[in-house]
């Protein structure tokens, strides 16, 4: 009975939350919130006070008792990106573990966007009318903003940048003391930040004559303001003109007005106008016609992932990760034909070699991402490009990959060429034994796949694989001379033999015309 129940606890700068879900039915059994304000310390770059940490510990202890009452054995604790930036975040995590036995999973801004996007993707699949045209999902936290684009319900791209209400509030305070038109100057400043990202090609902010809307995620304070301002008549949808009227009204509004008339907590009042200004610039850049609020949260995505992991759901969100990898490859001018054929061969080898590596679908995704990105380092230099590939991957936002998974992909890309883990022990030994084995298995496959198109001439049309007692026979279908491919294949096959204990042999077969 308990196996189908799953508990998720989250801690962020406004408090803690517990949700218990029946994974089989996707129904919530229990939802508990406790408001605990950490924002004052976080915003002012001060350590979170000990008494506040104690309040969170007490709340988590109560949550654990609720989980036990429901006989839930499978539960997790997640911490927001904003809280992870606290000066004493390590101390906070340690206190949680010491007093509750819970290990916290810290979310990155990319993680938060990925998990929130999942529920939106499912909603789009169910309601095509909501998904029509271009939709920008805007996730705003204290110091960061994420923008994700969907076209007709299909994920296009996502990007994050270090600009949030806290930074804007600091600049606004400074501008008001020095600039006569502080709001105008600040709007231009926000605009320049957004255009910098657009110029880099990470996100297209100006669609051509498309029906466009902005969907706001995680902006509970703003949603409350809008509800008070419109007297709950907006039904989750806000016309741009109404939004602009609200913004004009709040430009000169006092904190007292926000607290008394719009029922906003005192701790967040300095951030209301900065958040509105940021949203306003995004609305202008995207030509959005409407604003919509979504209650989709990180918890929804964590639950979706657990349902998939335990076999209660077949939803697959890896397409967002693959799409982001392809976007990055395009950004770094990776030659697409070679990239695609290497990826095709790598995945075919992976599928046919399952009896040897015993890996699953998630590992297949990691190999696919590494195959797409293995040559991004050529953008910096062809010489030792694999080292540059590793660096670029490690420092890129790849939505849907954890930090650990990104490190694995970066290592696979690094070892796809001439360097092997055995010759790079100083770095390789810092990785866990389990991940070392995984990296070796996937890198060995990628090396063979890359060797089959090393000259970028696509001589081989398809391959087949036969596992024998002492060998793995890879049949290459081609009518061209494969002398060069044989030479490269043999030079790169040693690592595969060391990893799998079988010698790969390349055999040529003709293609019927």
PDB file of C-alpha atoms in Angstrom, residues 130-385:
ATOM      1  CA  UNK A 130      -4.335  26.855 -24.217  1.00  0.00           C
ATOM      2  CA  UNK A 131      -1.269  25.694 -26.115  1.00  0.00           C
ATOM      3  CA  UNK A 132      -1.976  27.401 -29.444  1.00  0.00           C
ATOM      4  CA  UNK A 133       0.499  29.998 -30.652  1.00  0.00           C
ATOM      5  CA  UNK A 134       3.599  30.924 -28.697  1.00  0.00           C
ATOM      6  CA  UNK A 135       3.603  30.703 -24.922  1.00  0.00           C
ATOM      7  CA  UNK A 136       6.417  32.009 -22.749  1.00  0.00           C
ATOM      8  CA  UNK A 137       6.639  30.552 -19.247  1.00  0.00           C
ATOM      9  CA  UNK A 138       8.203  33.104 -16.921  1.00  0.00           C
ATOM     10  CA  UNK A 139       9.622  31.852 -13.630  1.00  0.00           C
ATOM     11  CA  UNK A 140      10.845  34.616 -11.330  1.00  0.00           C
ATOM     12  CA  UNK A 141      12.708  33.987  -8.081  1.00  0.00           C
ATOM     13  CA  UNK A 142      14.461  36.483  -5.851  1.00  0.00           C
ATOM     14  CA  UNK A 143      17.608  36.723  -7.961  1.00  0.00           C
ATOM     15  CA  UNK A 144      16.904  34.858 -11.188  1.00  0.00           C
ATOM     16  CA  UNK A 145      14.483  34.699 -14.083  1.00  0.00           C
ATOM     17  CA  UNK A 146      13.828  31.753 -16.383  1.00  0.00           C
ATOM     18  CA  UNK A 147      12.093  32.052 -19.753  1.00  0.00           C
ATOM     19  CA  UNK A 148      10.825  28.938 -21.518  1.00  0.00           C
ATOM     20  CA  UNK A 149       9.206  29.000 -24.929  1.00  0.00           C
ATOM     21  CA  UNK A 150       6.524  26.616 -26.230  1.00  0.00           C
ATOM     22  CA  UNK A 151       5.142  26.819 -29.779  1.00  0.00           C
ATOM     23  CA  UNK A 152       1.741  25.130 -30.201  1.00  0.00           C
ATOM     24  CA  UNK A 153       2.443  23.035 -27.123  1.00  0.00           C
ATOM     25  CA  UNK A 154       5.943  21.973 -28.222  1.00  0.00           C
ATOM     26  CA  UNK A 155       9.019  22.866 -26.173  1.00  0.00           C
ATOM     27  CA  UNK A 156      11.367  25.157 -28.107  1.00  0.00           C
ATOM     28  CA  UNK A 157      13.983  26.479 -25.703  1.00  0.00           C
ATOM     29  CA  UNK A 158      14.664  27.716 -22.184  1.00  0.00           C
ATOM     30  CA  UNK A 159      17.143  30.139 -20.711  1.00  0.00           C
ATOM     31  CA  UNK A 160      17.986  31.571 -17.297  1.00  0.00           C
ATOM     32  CA  UNK A 161      19.654  34.792 -16.293  1.00  0.00           C
ATOM     33  CA  UNK A 162      20.731  36.401 -13.056  1.00  0.00           C
ATOM     34  CA  UNK A 163      18.183  39.181 -12.865  1.00  0.00           C
ATOM     35  CA  UNK A 164      15.403  39.163 -10.317  1.00  0.00           C
ATOM     36  CA  UNK A 165      13.377  41.500  -8.088  1.00  0.00           C
ATOM     37  CA  UNK A 166      16.088  41.753  -5.408  1.00  0.00           C
ATOM     38  CA  UNK A 167      18.743  43.046  -7.817  1.00  0.00           C
ATOM     39  CA  UNK A 168      16.240  45.365  -9.496  1.00  0.00           C
ATOM     40  CA  UNK A 169      15.049  46.675  -6.100  1.00  0.00           C
ATOM     41  CA  UNK A 170      18.628  47.554  -5.147  1.00  0.00           C
ATOM     42  CA  UNK A 171      19.194  49.375  -8.434  1.00  0.00           C
ATOM     43  CA  UNK A 172      15.829  51.147  -8.177  1.00  0.00           C
ATOM     44  CA  UNK A 173      16.684  52.445  -4.720  1.00  0.00           C
ATOM     45  CA  UNK A 174      19.983  53.779  -6.029  1.00  0.00           C
ATOM     46  CA  UNK A 175      18.418  55.320  -9.143  1.00  0.00           C
ATOM     47  CA  UNK A 176      15.729  57.133  -7.174  1.00  0.00           C
ATOM     48  CA  UNK A 177      18.459  59.043  -5.399  1.00  0.00           C
ATOM     49  CA  UNK A 178      20.306  60.020  -8.579  1.00  0.00           C
ATOM     50  CA  UNK A 179      18.074  59.865 -11.659  1.00  0.00           C
ATOM     51  CA  UNK A 180      15.001  62.070 -12.262  1.00  0.00           C
ATOM     52  CA  UNK A 181      13.328  59.354 -14.363  1.00  0.00           C
ATOM     53  CA  UNK A 182      14.357  56.302 -12.376  1.00  0.00           C
ATOM     54  CA  UNK A 183      11.598  54.021 -13.707  1.00  0.00           C
ATOM     55  CA  UNK A 184      12.471  54.793 -17.330  1.00  0.00           C
ATOM     56  CA  UNK A 185      16.193  54.230 -16.772  1.00  0.00           C
ATOM     57  CA  UNK A 186      15.538  50.993 -14.918  1.00  0.00           C
ATOM     58  CA  UNK A 187      13.243  49.744 -17.678  1.00  0.00           C
ATOM     59  CA  UNK A 188      16.005  50.384 -20.227  1.00  0.00           C
ATOM     60  CA  UNK A 189      18.437  48.502 -17.979  1.00  0.00           C
ATOM     61  CA  UNK A 190      16.129  45.464 -17.764  1.00  0.00           C
ATOM     62  CA  UNK A 191      15.536  45.658 -21.506  1.00  0.00           C
ATOM     63  CA  UNK A 192      19.280  45.579 -22.201  1.00  0.00           C
ATOM     64  CA  UNK A 193      19.721  42.459 -20.076  1.00  0.00           C
ATOM     65  CA  UNK A 194      16.965  40.627 -21.923  1.00  0.00           C
ATOM     66  CA  UNK A 195      18.272  41.687 -25.321  1.00  0.00           C
ATOM     67  CA  UNK A 196      21.759  40.436 -24.420  1.00  0.00           C
ATOM     68  CA  UNK A 197      20.338  36.940 -24.096  1.00  0.00           C
ATOM     69  CA  UNK A 198      18.327  37.308 -27.286  1.00  0.00           C
ATOM     70  CA  UNK A 199      21.456  38.437 -29.127  1.00  0.00           C
ATOM     71  CA  UNK A 200      23.243  35.267 -28.023  1.00  0.00           C
ATOM     72  CA  UNK A 201      20.484  33.237 -29.645  1.00  0.00           C
ATOM     73  CA  UNK A 202      19.514  31.418 -26.464  1.00  0.00           C
ATOM     74  CA  UNK A 203      15.892  32.429 -26.785  1.00  0.00           C
ATOM     75  CA  UNK A 204      13.848  34.103 -29.483  1.00  0.00           C
ATOM     76  CA  UNK A 205      11.944  36.924 -27.845  1.00  0.00           C
ATOM     77  CA  UNK A 206      10.286  38.459 -30.888  1.00  0.00           C
ATOM     78  CA  UNK A 207       8.103  35.986 -32.824  1.00  0.00           C
ATOM     79  CA  UNK A 208       6.748  37.222 -36.150  1.00  0.00           C
ATOM     80  CA  UNK A 209       3.036  38.025 -35.978  1.00  0.00           C
ATOM     81  CA  UNK A 210       2.238  35.043 -33.771  1.00  0.00           C
ATOM     82  CA  UNK A 211      -0.443  34.769 -31.143  1.00  0.00           C
ATOM     83  CA  UNK A 212       1.610  35.156 -27.990  1.00  0.00           C
ATOM     84  CA  UNK A 213       0.899  34.931 -24.309  1.00  0.00           C
ATOM     85  CA  UNK A 214       2.992  35.047 -21.153  1.00  0.00           C
ATOM     86  CA  UNK A 215       2.336  32.517 -18.405  1.00  0.00           C
ATOM     87  CA  UNK A 216       3.622  33.505 -14.966  1.00  0.00           C
ATOM     88  CA  UNK A 217       4.912  30.812 -12.608  1.00  0.00           C
ATOM     89  CA  UNK A 218       5.552  31.069  -8.883  1.00  0.00           C
ATOM     90  CA  UNK A 219       4.503  34.720  -8.564  1.00  0.00           C
ATOM     91  CA  UNK A 220       2.111  34.237  -5.653  1.00  0.00           C
ATOM     92  CA  UNK A 221       2.431  37.831  -4.385  1.00  0.00           C
ATOM     93  CA  UNK A 222       1.621  39.269  -7.805  1.00  0.00           C
ATOM     94  CA  UNK A 223      -1.281  36.870  -8.227  1.00  0.00           C
ATOM     95  CA  UNK A 224      -2.643  38.096  -4.889  1.00  0.00           C
ATOM     96  CA  UNK A 225      -2.268  41.723  -5.965  1.00  0.00           C
ATOM     97  CA  UNK A 226      -4.072  41.077  -9.242  1.00  0.00           C
ATOM     98  CA  UNK A 227      -6.893  39.263  -7.429  1.00  0.00           C
ATOM     99  CA  UNK A 228      -7.374  42.240  -5.100  1.00  0.00           C
ATOM    100  CA  UNK A 229      -7.058  44.752  -7.936  1.00  0.00           C
ATOM    101  CA  UNK A 230      -9.547  42.992 -10.242  1.00  0.00           C
ATOM    102  CA  UNK A 231     -11.762  41.724  -7.406  1.00  0.00           C
ATOM    103  CA  UNK A 232     -11.102  38.139  -8.604  1.00  0.00           C
ATOM    104  CA  UNK A 233     -12.771  38.851 -11.948  1.00  0.00           C
ATOM    105  CA  UNK A 234      -9.806  37.886 -14.118  1.00  0.00           C
ATOM    106  CA  UNK A 235     -10.238  34.083 -13.822  1.00  0.00           C
ATOM    107  CA  UNK A 236      -6.472  33.517 -14.088  1.00  0.00           C
ATOM    108  CA  UNK A 237      -6.235  35.606 -17.256  1.00  0.00           C
ATOM    109  CA  UNK A 238      -5.106  39.213 -17.317  1.00  0.00           C
ATOM    110  CA  UNK A 239      -5.398  41.556 -20.293  1.00  0.00           C
ATOM    111  CA  UNK A 240      -2.232  43.523 -21.023  1.00  0.00           C
ATOM    112  CA  UNK A 241      -4.080  46.845 -20.710  1.00  0.00           C
ATOM    113  CA  UNK A 242      -5.269  45.891 -17.212  1.00  0.00           C
ATOM    114  CA  UNK A 243      -1.741  44.863 -16.275  1.00  0.00           C
ATOM    115  CA  UNK A 244      -0.369  48.201 -17.491  1.00  0.00           C
ATOM    116  CA  UNK A 245      -3.034  50.102 -15.521  1.00  0.00           C
ATOM    117  CA  UNK A 246      -1.969  48.176 -12.418  1.00  0.00           C
ATOM    118  CA  UNK A 247       1.685  48.957 -13.057  1.00  0.00           C
ATOM    119  CA  UNK A 248       0.986  52.678 -13.556  1.00  0.00           C
ATOM    120  CA  UNK A 249      -0.977  52.727 -10.316  1.00  0.00           C
ATOM    121  CA  UNK A 250       1.790  50.997  -8.338  1.00  0.00           C
ATOM    122  CA  UNK A 251       4.698  53.096  -9.628  1.00  0.00           C
ATOM    123  CA  UNK A 252       4.006  55.751  -7.003  1.00  0.00           C
ATOM    124  CA  UNK A 253       2.132  53.576  -4.481  1.00  0.00           C
ATOM    125  CA  UNK A 254       3.449  53.444  -0.931  1.00  0.00           C
ATOM    126  CA  UNK A 255       4.355  50.270   0.931  1.00  0.00           C
ATOM    127  CA  UNK A 256       1.497  51.104   3.292  1.00  0.00           C
ATOM    128  CA  UNK A 257      -0.958  50.997   0.389  1.00  0.00           C
ATOM    129  CA  UNK A 258       0.361  47.610  -0.726  1.00  0.00           C
ATOM    130  CA  UNK A 259      -0.025  46.171   2.756  1.00  0.00           C
ATOM    131  CA  UNK A 260      -3.417  47.655   3.622  1.00  0.00           C
ATOM    132  CA  UNK A 261      -5.239  47.766   0.286  1.00  0.00           C
ATOM    133  CA  UNK A 262      -3.656  44.842  -1.587  1.00  0.00           C
ATOM    134  CA  UNK A 263      -2.931  42.639   1.436  1.00  0.00           C
ATOM    135  CA  UNK A 264       0.791  42.154   0.712  1.00  0.00           C
ATOM    136  CA  UNK A 265       3.223  40.968   3.386  1.00  0.00           C
ATOM    137  CA  UNK A 266       5.566  43.725   4.534  1.00  0.00           C
ATOM    138  CA  UNK A 267       8.703  41.675   3.786  1.00  0.00           C
ATOM    139  CA  UNK A 268       7.957  41.466   0.047  1.00  0.00           C
ATOM    140  CA  UNK A 269       6.580  44.961  -0.607  1.00  0.00           C
ATOM    141  CA  UNK A 270       9.946  46.329  -1.859  1.00  0.00           C
ATOM    142  CA  UNK A 271       9.965  43.604  -4.524  1.00  0.00           C
ATOM    143  CA  UNK A 272       6.494  44.140  -5.988  1.00  0.00           C
ATOM    144  CA  UNK A 273       7.338  47.020  -8.336  1.00  0.00           C
ATOM    145  CA  UNK A 274      10.640  45.466  -9.532  1.00  0.00           C
ATOM    146  CA  UNK A 275       8.824  42.239 -10.392  1.00  0.00           C
ATOM    147  CA  UNK A 276       6.133  44.155 -12.280  1.00  0.00           C
ATOM    148  CA  UNK A 277       8.765  46.122 -14.208  1.00  0.00           C
ATOM    149  CA  UNK A 278      10.575  42.939 -15.192  1.00  0.00           C
ATOM    150  CA  UNK A 279       7.354  41.295 -16.371  1.00  0.00           C
ATOM    151  CA  UNK A 280       6.402  44.446 -18.269  1.00  0.00           C
ATOM    152  CA  UNK A 281       9.645  44.417 -20.264  1.00  0.00           C
ATOM    153  CA  UNK A 282       9.230  40.710 -21.072  1.00  0.00           C
ATOM    154  CA  UNK A 283       5.648  41.375 -22.194  1.00  0.00           C
ATOM    155  CA  UNK A 284       6.855  44.147 -24.510  1.00  0.00           C
ATOM    156  CA  UNK A 285       9.685  42.068 -25.972  1.00  0.00           C
ATOM    157  CA  UNK A 286       7.446  39.080 -26.630  1.00  0.00           C
ATOM    158  CA  UNK A 287       4.528  41.080 -28.029  1.00  0.00           C
ATOM    159  CA  UNK A 288       2.293  39.137 -25.622  1.00  0.00           C
ATOM    160  CA  UNK A 289      -1.411  39.870 -25.817  1.00  0.00           C
ATOM    161  CA  UNK A 290      -2.391  38.239 -22.524  1.00  0.00           C
ATOM    162  CA  UNK A 291      -0.950  37.284 -19.157  1.00  0.00           C
ATOM    163  CA  UNK A 292      -1.944  34.074 -17.448  1.00  0.00           C
ATOM    164  CA  UNK A 293      -1.083  32.699 -14.019  1.00  0.00           C
ATOM    165  CA  UNK A 294      -0.215  29.046 -13.479  1.00  0.00           C
ATOM    166  CA  UNK A 295      -0.143  27.131 -10.212  1.00  0.00           C
ATOM    167  CA  UNK A 296       2.269  24.569 -11.673  1.00  0.00           C
ATOM    168  CA  UNK A 297       5.046  24.047  -9.154  1.00  0.00           C
ATOM    169  CA  UNK A 298       8.318  22.258  -8.613  1.00  0.00           C
ATOM    170  CA  UNK A 299       6.453  19.662  -6.538  1.00  0.00           C
ATOM    171  CA  UNK A 300       4.303  18.748  -9.540  1.00  0.00           C
ATOM    172  CA  UNK A 301       7.415  17.976 -11.569  1.00  0.00           C
ATOM    173  CA  UNK A 302       9.066  15.976  -8.784  1.00  0.00           C
ATOM    174  CA  UNK A 303       5.894  13.888  -8.473  1.00  0.00           C
ATOM    175  CA  UNK A 304       5.761  13.364 -12.256  1.00  0.00           C
ATOM    176  CA  UNK A 305       9.374  12.172 -12.242  1.00  0.00           C
ATOM    177  CA  UNK A 306       8.712   9.712  -9.426  1.00  0.00           C
ATOM    178  CA  UNK A 307       5.650   8.331 -11.220  1.00  0.00           C
ATOM    179  CA  UNK A 308       7.769   7.707 -14.315  1.00  0.00           C
ATOM    180  CA  UNK A 309      10.666   6.227 -12.298  1.00  0.00           C
ATOM    181  CA  UNK A 310       8.381   3.740 -10.506  1.00  0.00           C
ATOM    182  CA  UNK A 311       6.404   2.803 -13.608  1.00  0.00           C
ATOM    183  CA  UNK A 312       3.137   4.515 -12.673  1.00  0.00           C
ATOM    184  CA  UNK A 313       3.375   6.858 -15.656  1.00  0.00           C
ATOM    185  CA  UNK A 314       4.804   6.720 -19.172  1.00  0.00           C
ATOM    186  CA  UNK A 315       5.176  10.459 -19.626  1.00  0.00           C
ATOM    187  CA  UNK A 316       8.544  11.300 -21.146  1.00  0.00           C
ATOM    188  CA  UNK A 317      10.002  14.775 -20.721  1.00  0.00           C
ATOM    189  CA  UNK A 318      13.459  13.936 -22.072  1.00  0.00           C
ATOM    190  CA  UNK A 319      12.557  15.656 -25.361  1.00  0.00           C
ATOM    191  CA  UNK A 320      13.144  18.992 -23.589  1.00  0.00           C
ATOM    192  CA  UNK A 321      16.672  17.885 -22.656  1.00  0.00           C
ATOM    193  CA  UNK A 322      17.417  16.640 -26.181  1.00  0.00           C
ATOM    194  CA  UNK A 323      16.033  19.845 -27.691  1.00  0.00           C
ATOM    195  CA  UNK A 324      18.201  21.985 -25.390  1.00  0.00           C
ATOM    196  CA  UNK A 325      21.282  19.941 -26.308  1.00  0.00           C
ATOM    197  CA  UNK A 326      20.508  20.469 -29.998  1.00  0.00           C
ATOM    198  CA  UNK A 327      20.050  24.218 -29.382  1.00  0.00           C
ATOM    199  CA  UNK A 328      23.474  24.356 -27.724  1.00  0.00           C
ATOM    200  CA  UNK A 329      25.078  22.365 -30.553  1.00  0.00           C
ATOM    201  CA  UNK A 330      23.578  24.766 -33.096  1.00  0.00           C
ATOM    202  CA  UNK A 331      24.779  27.747 -31.071  1.00  0.00           C
ATOM    203  CA  UNK A 332      28.355  26.412 -31.217  1.00  0.00           C
ATOM    204  CA  UNK A 333      28.097  25.648 -34.945  1.00  0.00           C
ATOM    205  CA  UNK A 334      28.396  21.877 -34.626  1.00  0.00           C
ATOM    206  CA  UNK A 335      28.201  20.287 -38.103  1.00  0.00           C
ATOM    207  CA  UNK A 336      24.654  18.855 -38.066  1.00  0.00           C
ATOM    208  CA  UNK A 337      24.994  15.937 -40.504  1.00  0.00           C
ATOM    209  CA  UNK A 338      27.972  14.403 -38.658  1.00  0.00           C
ATOM    210  CA  UNK A 339      26.295  15.108 -35.312  1.00  0.00           C
ATOM    211  CA  UNK A 340      23.093  13.368 -36.354  1.00  0.00           C
ATOM    212  CA  UNK A 341      24.702  10.266 -37.842  1.00  0.00           C
ATOM    213  CA  UNK A 342      27.011   9.792 -34.839  1.00  0.00           C
ATOM    214  CA  UNK A 343      24.003  10.127 -32.535  1.00  0.00           C
ATOM    215  CA  UNK A 344      22.066   7.619 -34.663  1.00  0.00           C
ATOM    216  CA  UNK A 345      24.927   5.085 -34.588  1.00  0.00           C
ATOM    217  CA  UNK A 346      25.554   5.599 -30.846  1.00  0.00           C
ATOM    218  CA  UNK A 347      21.916   4.955 -29.934  1.00  0.00           C
ATOM    219  CA  UNK A 348      21.773   1.895 -32.218  1.00  0.00           C
ATOM    220  CA  UNK A 349      24.902   0.478 -30.568  1.00  0.00           C
ATOM    221  CA  UNK A 350      23.465   1.241 -27.124  1.00  0.00           C
ATOM    222  CA  UNK A 351      20.232  -0.602 -27.875  1.00  0.00           C
ATOM    223  CA  UNK A 352      21.946  -3.633 -29.405  1.00  0.00           C
ATOM    224  CA  UNK A 353      24.541  -3.886 -26.611  1.00  0.00           C
ATOM    225  CA  UNK A 354      22.055  -3.905 -23.718  1.00  0.00           C
ATOM    226  CA  UNK A 355      22.942  -7.504 -22.789  1.00  0.00           C
ATOM    227  CA  UNK A 356      26.468  -6.248 -22.105  1.00  0.00           C
ATOM    228  CA  UNK A 357      25.968  -2.890 -20.405  1.00  0.00           C
ATOM    229  CA  UNK A 358      22.598  -3.558 -18.661  1.00  0.00           C
ATOM    230  CA  UNK A 359      21.766   0.159 -18.726  1.00  0.00           C
ATOM    231  CA  UNK A 360      18.337   1.753 -19.059  1.00  0.00           C
ATOM    232  CA  UNK A 361      16.448   4.590 -20.680  1.00  0.00           C
ATOM    233  CA  UNK A 362      17.964   7.363 -18.579  1.00  0.00           C
ATOM    234  CA  UNK A 363      21.481   6.311 -19.533  1.00  0.00           C
ATOM    235  CA  UNK A 364      20.369   6.298 -23.173  1.00  0.00           C
ATOM    236  CA  UNK A 365      19.365   9.962 -22.781  1.00  0.00           C
ATOM    237  CA  UNK A 366      22.784  10.803 -21.326  1.00  0.00           C
ATOM    238  CA  UNK A 367      24.493   9.112 -24.277  1.00  0.00           C
ATOM    239  CA  UNK A 368      22.246  10.949 -26.747  1.00  0.00           C
ATOM    240  CA  UNK A 369      23.058  14.327 -25.176  1.00  0.00           C
ATOM    241  CA  UNK A 370      26.792  13.523 -25.159  1.00  0.00           C
ATOM    242  CA  UNK A 371      26.597  12.457 -28.830  1.00  0.00           C
ATOM    243  CA  UNK A 372      24.863  15.697 -29.814  1.00  0.00           C
ATOM    244  CA  UNK A 373      27.404  17.818 -27.911  1.00  0.00           C
ATOM    245  CA  UNK A 374      30.649  15.872 -28.293  1.00  0.00           C
ATOM    246  CA  UNK A 375      32.082  18.300 -30.880  1.00  0.00           C
ATOM    247  CA  UNK A 376      30.991  21.645 -29.375  1.00  0.00           C
ATOM    248  CA  UNK A 377      34.622  22.241 -28.348  1.00  0.00           C
ATOM    249  CA  UNK A 378      35.579  22.778 -31.995  1.00  0.00           C
ATOM    250  CA  UNK A 379      34.020  26.227 -31.593  1.00  0.00           C
ATOM    251  CA  UNK A 380      36.987  27.167 -29.386  1.00  0.00           C
ATOM    252  CA  UNK A 381      39.719  25.135 -31.080  1.00  0.00           C
ATOM    253  CA  UNK A 382      40.005  21.945 -33.121  1.00  0.00           C
ATOM    254  CA  UNK A 383      43.152  21.155 -31.145  1.00  0.00           C
ATOM    255  CA  UNK A 384      42.152  19.196 -28.024  1.00  0.00           C
ATOM    256  CA  UNK A 385      38.532  20.002 -28.826  1.00  0.00           C
TER     257      UNK A 385
END
